[in-house]
PDB file of C-alpha atoms and ligand atoms in Angstrom:
ATOM      1  CA  MET T   1     -19.841  27.516   1.645  1.00 96.00           C
ATOM      2  CA  ILE T   2     -17.159  24.851   1.570  1.00 98.00           C
ATOM      3  CA  LYS T   3     -18.207  21.224   1.849  1.00 98.00           C
ATOM      4  CA  TYR T   4     -15.861  18.300   2.398  1.00 98.00           C
ATOM      5  CA  THR T   5     -16.184  14.887   0.802  1.00 98.00           C
ATOM      6  CA  THR T   6     -14.323  11.604   0.453  1.00 98.00           C
ATOM      7  CA  GLU T   7     -16.474  10.550  -2.520  1.00 97.00           C
ATOM      8  CA  LEU T   8     -15.241  10.858  -6.101  1.00 97.00           C
ATOM      9  CA  GLU T   9     -18.345   9.617  -7.962  1.00 95.00           C
ATOM     10  CA  ASN T  10     -19.477  13.088  -8.996  1.00 92.00           C
ATOM     11  CA  ILE T  11     -16.018  14.490  -9.654  1.00 97.00           C
ATOM     12  CA  GLN T  12     -15.041  15.069 -13.279  1.00 96.00           C
ATOM     13  CA  PRO T  13     -11.604  16.237 -14.472  1.00 97.00           C
ATOM     14  CA  GLU T  14     -13.245  19.581 -15.367  1.00 96.00           C
ATOM     15  CA  SER T  15     -13.843  20.181 -11.641  1.00 96.00           C
ATOM     16  CA  LEU T  16     -10.107  19.865 -10.923  1.00 97.00           C
ATOM     17  CA  GLN T  17      -8.684  23.050 -12.419  1.00 97.00           C
ATOM     18  CA  GLY T  18      -5.804  25.210 -11.191  1.00 98.00           C
ATOM     19  CA  PHE T  19      -3.945  22.753  -8.953  1.00 98.00           C
ATOM     20  CA  PHE T  20      -0.219  21.962  -8.827  1.00 98.00           C
ATOM     21  CA  VAL T  21       0.631  25.663  -8.796  1.00 98.00           C
ATOM     22  CA  ASP T  22       4.324  26.302  -9.584  1.00 97.00           C
ATOM     23  CA  TRP T  23       4.923  22.737 -10.779  1.00 98.00           C
ATOM     24  CA  PRO T  24       6.957  23.068 -14.025  1.00 97.00           C
ATOM     25  CA  ASN T  25       5.369  19.907 -15.460  1.00 96.00           C
ATOM     26  CA  PRO T  26       2.064  19.488 -13.588  1.00 97.00           C
ATOM     27  CA  PRO T  27      -0.272  16.487 -13.772  1.00 98.00           C
ATOM     28  CA  SER T  28      -3.319  17.160 -15.950  1.00 97.00           C
ATOM     29  CA  PRO T  29      -6.817  17.177 -14.407  1.00 97.00           C
ATOM     30  CA  VAL T  30      -7.322  13.646 -15.831  1.00 97.00           C
ATOM     31  CA  THR T  31      -4.135  12.475 -14.109  1.00 97.00           C
ATOM     32  CA  HIS T  32      -5.167  14.317 -10.952  1.00 98.00           C
ATOM     33  CA  LEU T  33      -8.429  12.354 -10.873  1.00 97.00           C
ATOM     34  CA  LYS T  34      -6.494   9.137 -11.479  1.00 97.00           C
ATOM     35  CA  LEU T  35      -4.193   9.770  -8.516  1.00 98.00           C
ATOM     36  CA  LEU T  36      -7.167  10.609  -6.319  1.00 98.00           C
ATOM     37  CA  ASN T  37      -8.756   7.296  -7.308  1.00 98.00           C
ATOM     38  CA  GLY T  38      -5.479   5.504  -6.588  1.00 97.00           C
ATOM     39  CA  SER T  39      -5.054   6.973  -3.110  1.00 98.00           C
ATOM     40  CA  SER T  40      -6.298   4.886  -0.202  1.00 98.00           C
ATOM     41  CA  HIS T  41      -7.579   8.084   1.431  1.00 98.00           C
ATOM     42  CA  LYS T  42      -8.627  11.385  -0.128  1.00 98.00           C
ATOM     43  CA  ILE T  43     -10.629  14.343   1.044  1.00 98.00           C
ATOM     44  CA  LEU T  44     -11.842  17.099  -1.244  1.00 98.00           C
ATOM     45  CA  ALA T  45     -12.941  20.627  -0.347  1.00 98.00           C
ATOM     46  CA  ILE T  46     -15.673  21.791  -2.729  1.00 98.00           C
ATOM     47  CA  ASP T  47     -17.125  25.262  -3.185  1.00 98.00           C
ATOM     48  CA  SER T  48     -20.812  24.422  -3.014  1.00 96.00           C
ATOM     49  CA  GLU T  49     -21.754  27.443  -5.133  1.00 96.00           C
ATOM     50  CA  SER T  50     -19.540  26.627  -8.116  1.00 95.00           C
ATOM     51  CA  GLY T  51     -19.193  22.878  -7.562  1.00 94.00           C
ATOM     52  CA  GLU T  52     -15.448  23.259  -8.160  1.00 97.00           C
ATOM     53  CA  VAL T  53     -12.863  21.408  -6.111  1.00 98.00           C
ATOM     54  CA  VAL T  54     -10.851  24.087  -4.266  1.00 98.00           C
ATOM     55  CA  GLY T  55      -8.633  21.920  -2.075  1.00 98.00           C
ATOM     56  CA  PHE T  56      -7.598  18.315  -1.596  1.00 99.00           C
ATOM     57  CA  ILE T  57      -5.453  16.016   0.507  1.00 99.00           C
ATOM     58  CA  THR T  58      -4.393  12.445  -0.199  1.00 99.00           C
ATOM     59  CA  ALA T  59      -2.888   9.594   1.809  1.00 98.00           C
ATOM     60  CA  ILE T  60      -1.491   6.211   0.845  1.00 98.00           C
ATOM     61  CA  SER T  61      -1.681   3.523   3.508  1.00 98.00           C
ATOM     62  CA  ASP T  62      -0.884  -0.172   4.019  1.00 98.00           C
ATOM     63  CA  GLY T  63      -3.986  -0.317   6.181  1.00 97.00           C
ATOM     64  CA  VAL T  64      -2.043  -1.874   9.089  1.00 98.00           C
ATOM     65  CA  LEU T  65       0.719   0.337  10.440  1.00 98.00           C
ATOM     66  CA  SER T  66       1.549   3.237   8.222  1.00 98.00           C
ATOM     67  CA  ALA T  67       0.354   6.017   5.974  1.00 98.00           C
ATOM     68  CA  TYR T  68       2.050   8.702   3.917  1.00 98.00           C
ATOM     69  CA  ILE T  69       0.448  12.016   3.016  1.00 98.00           C
ATOM     70  CA  PRO T  70       1.903  12.988  -0.372  1.00 98.00           C
ATOM     71  CA  LEU T  71      -0.325  15.870  -1.444  1.00 98.00           C
ATOM     72  CA  LEU T  72      -2.171  18.785   0.128  1.00 98.00           C
ATOM     73  CA  GLU T  73      -3.173  21.881  -1.816  1.00 98.00           C
ATOM     74  CA  VAL T  74      -5.674  24.710  -1.572  1.00 98.00           C
ATOM     75  CA  LEU T  75      -6.298  26.890  -4.640  1.00 98.00           C
ATOM     76  CA  PRO T  76      -4.681  30.339  -4.296  1.00 98.00           C
ATOM     77  CA  ALA T  77      -8.031  32.193  -4.230  1.00 98.00           C
ATOM     78  CA  TYR T  78      -9.211  30.062  -1.291  1.00 98.00           C
ATOM     79  CA  LYS T  79      -6.065  30.132   0.871  1.00 98.00           C
ATOM     80  CA  ASN T  80      -6.006  31.393   4.460  1.00 98.00           C
ATOM     81  CA  ASN T  81      -9.620  30.462   5.144  1.00 98.00           C
ATOM     82  CA  GLY T  82      -8.841  27.386   7.242  1.00 98.00           C
ATOM     83  CA  ILE T  83      -9.480  24.923   4.394  1.00 98.00           C
ATOM     84  CA  GLY T  84      -5.988  23.412   4.539  1.00 98.00           C
ATOM     85  CA  LYS T  85      -6.221  23.012   8.282  1.00 98.00           C
ATOM     86  CA  GLU T  86      -9.631  21.329   7.985  1.00 98.00           C
ATOM     87  CA  LEU T  87      -8.303  18.917   5.340  1.00 98.00           C
ATOM     88  CA  VAL T  88      -5.290  18.010   7.510  1.00 98.00           C
ATOM     89  CA  GLN T  89      -7.419  17.562  10.634  1.00 98.00           C
ATOM     90  CA  ARG T  90      -9.920  15.375   8.791  1.00 98.00           C
ATOM     91  CA  MET T  91      -7.103  13.240   7.343  1.00 98.00           C
ATOM     92  CA  ILE T  92      -5.400  12.845  10.744  1.00 98.00           C
ATOM     93  CA  GLU T  93      -8.755  11.700  12.131  1.00 98.00           C
ATOM     94  CA  GLU T  94      -9.152   9.167   9.291  1.00 98.00           C
ATOM     95  CA  LEU T  95      -5.653   7.789   9.996  1.00 98.00           C
ATOM     96  CA  LYS T  96      -5.790   7.892  13.788  1.00 98.00           C
ATOM     97  CA  ASN T  97      -5.656   4.089  14.212  1.00 98.00           C
ATOM     98  CA  LEU T  98      -2.350   3.794  12.388  1.00 98.00           C
ATOM     99  CA  TYR T  99       1.041   3.857  14.120  1.00 98.00           C
ATOM    100  CA  MET T 100       2.926   5.974  11.554  1.00 98.00           C
ATOM    101  CA  VAL T 101       1.586   8.963   9.647  1.00 98.00           C
ATOM    102  CA  ASP T 102       4.342  10.703   7.685  1.00 98.00           C
ATOM    103  CA  LEU T 103       4.629  13.610   5.313  1.00 98.00           C
ATOM    104  CA  LEU T 104       7.470  15.643   3.842  1.00 98.00           C
ATOM    105  CA  CYS T 105       7.346  19.413   3.569  1.00 97.00           C
ATOM    106  CA  ASP T 106       9.550  22.455   3.079  1.00 96.00           C
ATOM    107  CA  ASP T 107      11.047  24.019   6.222  1.00 96.00           C
ATOM    108  CA  HIS T 108       8.702  27.031   6.065  1.00 97.00           C
ATOM    109  CA  LEU T 109       5.675  24.743   6.419  1.00 98.00           C
ATOM    110  CA  GLN T 110       6.932  22.930   9.524  1.00 98.00           C
ATOM    111  CA  PRO T 111       5.260  25.433  11.891  1.00 98.00           C
ATOM    112  CA  TYR T 112       2.007  24.919   9.945  1.00 98.00           C
ATOM    113  CA  TYR T 113       2.048  21.163  10.604  1.00 98.00           C
ATOM    114  CA  GLU T 114       3.402  21.529  14.150  1.00 98.00           C
ATOM    115  CA  LYS T 115       0.353  23.650  15.003  1.00 97.00           C
ATOM    116  CA  GLN T 116      -1.729  20.710  13.829  1.00 96.00           C
ATOM    117  CA  GLY T 117      -0.057  18.204  16.138  1.00 96.00           C
ATOM    118  CA  MET T 118       2.718  16.811  13.962  1.00 98.00           C
ATOM    119  CA  MET T 119       6.426  16.495  14.904  1.00 98.00           C
ATOM    120  CA  LYS T 120       9.519  17.486  12.956  1.00 97.00           C
ATOM    121  CA  ALA T 121      11.618  14.647  11.519  1.00 97.00           C
ATOM    122  CA  SER T 122      14.200  14.236   8.799  1.00 95.00           C
ATOM    123  CA  GLY T 123      13.627  12.316   5.593  1.00 95.00           C
ATOM    124  CA  MET T 124      15.160  11.046   2.371  1.00 97.00           C
ATOM    125  CA  ILE T 125      13.721  11.294  -1.111  1.00 97.00           C
ATOM    126  CA  ILE T 126      14.108  10.478  -4.785  1.00 98.00           C
ATOM    127  CA  ARG T 127      12.506  12.715  -7.425  1.00 97.00           C
ATOM    128  CA  ASN T 128      12.356  11.501 -11.039  1.00 96.00           C
ATOM    129  CA  TYR T 129      11.533  14.868 -12.588  1.00 96.00           C
ATOM    130  CA  GLN T 130      10.896  13.350 -16.008  1.00 95.00           C
ATOM    131  CA  HIS T 131       7.802  11.732 -14.447  1.00 96.00           C
ATOM    132  CA  GLN T 132       6.483  14.855 -12.687  1.00 97.00           C
ATOM    133  CA  ALA T 133       3.277  14.908 -14.767  1.00 97.00           C
ATOM    134  CA  GLY T 134       2.489  11.353 -13.656  1.00 97.00           C
ATOM    135  CA  ILE T 135       2.074   7.949 -15.271  1.00 89.00           C
ATOM    136  CA  LEU T 136      -1.253   7.421 -17.054  1.00 71.00           C
ATOM    137  CA  GLU T 137      -0.923   3.724 -18.018  1.00 60.00           C
TER     138      GLU T 137
HETATM  139  C1  COA X   1      -0.178  24.943   2.747  1.00 67.99           C
HETATM  140  C2  COA X   1      -1.627  25.182   2.327  1.00 67.99           C
HETATM  141  C3  COA X   1      -2.282  23.843   1.997  1.00 67.99           C
HETATM  142  C4  COA X   1      -2.347  25.864   3.481  1.00 67.99           C
HETATM  143  O1  COA X   1      -3.714  25.924   3.143  1.00 67.99           O
HETATM  144  P1  COA X   1      -4.658  27.116   3.677  1.00 67.99           P
HETATM  145  O2  COA X   1      -6.055  26.677   3.474  1.00 67.99           O
HETATM  146  O3  COA X   1      -4.226  28.382   3.039  1.00 67.99           O
HETATM  147  O4  COA X   1      -4.233  27.160   5.211  1.00 67.99           O
HETATM  148  P2  COA X   1      -5.186  27.479   6.438  1.00 67.99           P
HETATM  149  O5  COA X   1      -6.080  28.613   6.062  1.00 67.99           O
HETATM  150  O6  COA X   1      -5.796  26.230   6.903  1.00 67.99           O
HETATM  151  O7  COA X   1      -4.119  27.967   7.496  1.00 67.99           O
HETATM  152  C5  COA X   1      -4.312  27.680   8.808  1.00 67.99           C
HETATM  153  C6  COA X   1      -3.207  28.276   9.610  1.00 67.99           C
HETATM  154  O8  COA X   1      -1.915  28.026   9.066  1.00 67.99           O
HETATM  155  C7  COA X   1      -1.239  29.255   8.807  1.00 67.99           C
HETATM  156  N1  COA X   1      -0.480  29.081   7.572  1.00 67.99           N
HETATM  157  C8  COA X   1      -0.978  29.023   6.312  1.00 67.99           C
HETATM  158  N2  COA X   1       0.022  28.850   5.426  1.00 67.99           N
HETATM  159  C9  COA X   1       1.168  28.806   6.152  1.00 67.99           C
HETATM  160  C10 COA X   1       2.542  28.681   5.822  1.00 67.99           C
HETATM  161  N3  COA X   1       2.966  28.579   4.550  1.00 67.99           N
HETATM  162  N4  COA X   1       3.447  28.662   6.829  1.00 67.99           N
HETATM  163  C11 COA X   1       3.069  28.769   8.122  1.00 67.99           C
HETATM  164  N5  COA X   1       1.775  28.918   8.503  1.00 67.99           N
HETATM  165  C12 COA X   1       0.846  28.927   7.525  1.00 67.99           C
HETATM  166  C13 COA X   1      -2.322  30.280   8.666  1.00 67.99           C
HETATM  167  O9  COA X   1      -1.820  31.557   8.975  1.00 67.99           O
HETATM  168  C14 COA X   1      -3.316  29.778   9.702  1.00 67.99           C
HETATM  169  O10 COA X   1      -2.876  30.117  10.993  1.00 67.99           O
HETATM  170  P3  COA X   1      -3.915  30.351  12.199  1.00 67.99           P
HETATM  171  O11 COA X   1      -4.700  29.056  12.353  1.00 67.99           O
HETATM  172  O12 COA X   1      -3.027  30.625  13.362  1.00 67.99           O
HETATM  173  O13 COA X   1      -4.751  31.487  11.747  1.00 67.99           O
HETATM  174  C15 COA X   1      -1.699  26.128   1.086  1.00 67.99           C
HETATM  175  O14 COA X   1      -0.980  27.309   1.370  1.00 67.99           O
HETATM  176  C16 COA X   1      -1.192  25.538  -0.195  1.00 67.99           C
HETATM  177  O15 COA X   1      -1.950  24.914  -0.957  1.00 67.99           O
HETATM  178  N6  COA X   1       0.118  25.713  -0.477  1.00 67.99           N
HETATM  179  C17 COA X   1       0.707  25.214  -1.728  1.00 67.99           C
HETATM  180  C18 COA X   1       0.869  23.724  -1.727  1.00 67.99           C
HETATM  181  C19 COA X   1       1.653  23.232  -0.528  1.00 67.99           C
HETATM  182  O16 COA X   1       2.657  23.812  -0.126  1.00 67.99           O
HETATM  183  N7  COA X   1       1.160  22.132   0.062  1.00 67.99           N
HETATM  184  C20 COA X   1       1.769  21.491   1.181  1.00 67.99           C
HETATM  185  C21 COA X   1       2.695  20.441   0.719  1.00 67.99           C
HETATM  186  S1  COA X   1       3.534  19.638   2.095  1.00 67.99           S
END
């Protein structure tokens, strides 16, 4: 069974294995936990049998008008079971009092987010690839 939580108290880096699939220089589990702690909103999907985190979503918000959803991932072995959809729906619910809720995604994922009530838009980005693994200090 998959349970969903916004609490990080019982989460250790060891429970955050296998994420950032296909990232050439992925954040470590320690850095992953740090970014979860630094996000104004986070929801974890946990396999209640193993206790492992199998999916997560984060948002960063000013608490007044806007929020940005930088990260959503479900572990490969758990994909296509509705976990991603549940994480997105729970995050949209958490952010429903804000005016702007934005995320960036590849073109092939636009239908995925459209089905969940989001609209297409265009965006601009900077990527400092030398910092892809994250800043620990
Ligand atoms: C995108 C991702 C989070 C989806 O998670 P998931 O748990 O496998 O997705 P769900 O099971 O909730 O899928 C729900 C629906 O979306 C559809 N869907 C899943 N992946 C899709 C994709 N890449 N493109 C279009 N539709 C997709 C499913 O077919 C399903 O459709 P249905 O409700 O009509 O049956 C997951 O594939 C993932 O972690 N990808 C790698 C990281 C990533 O791309 N994150 C998003 C960054 S913006």
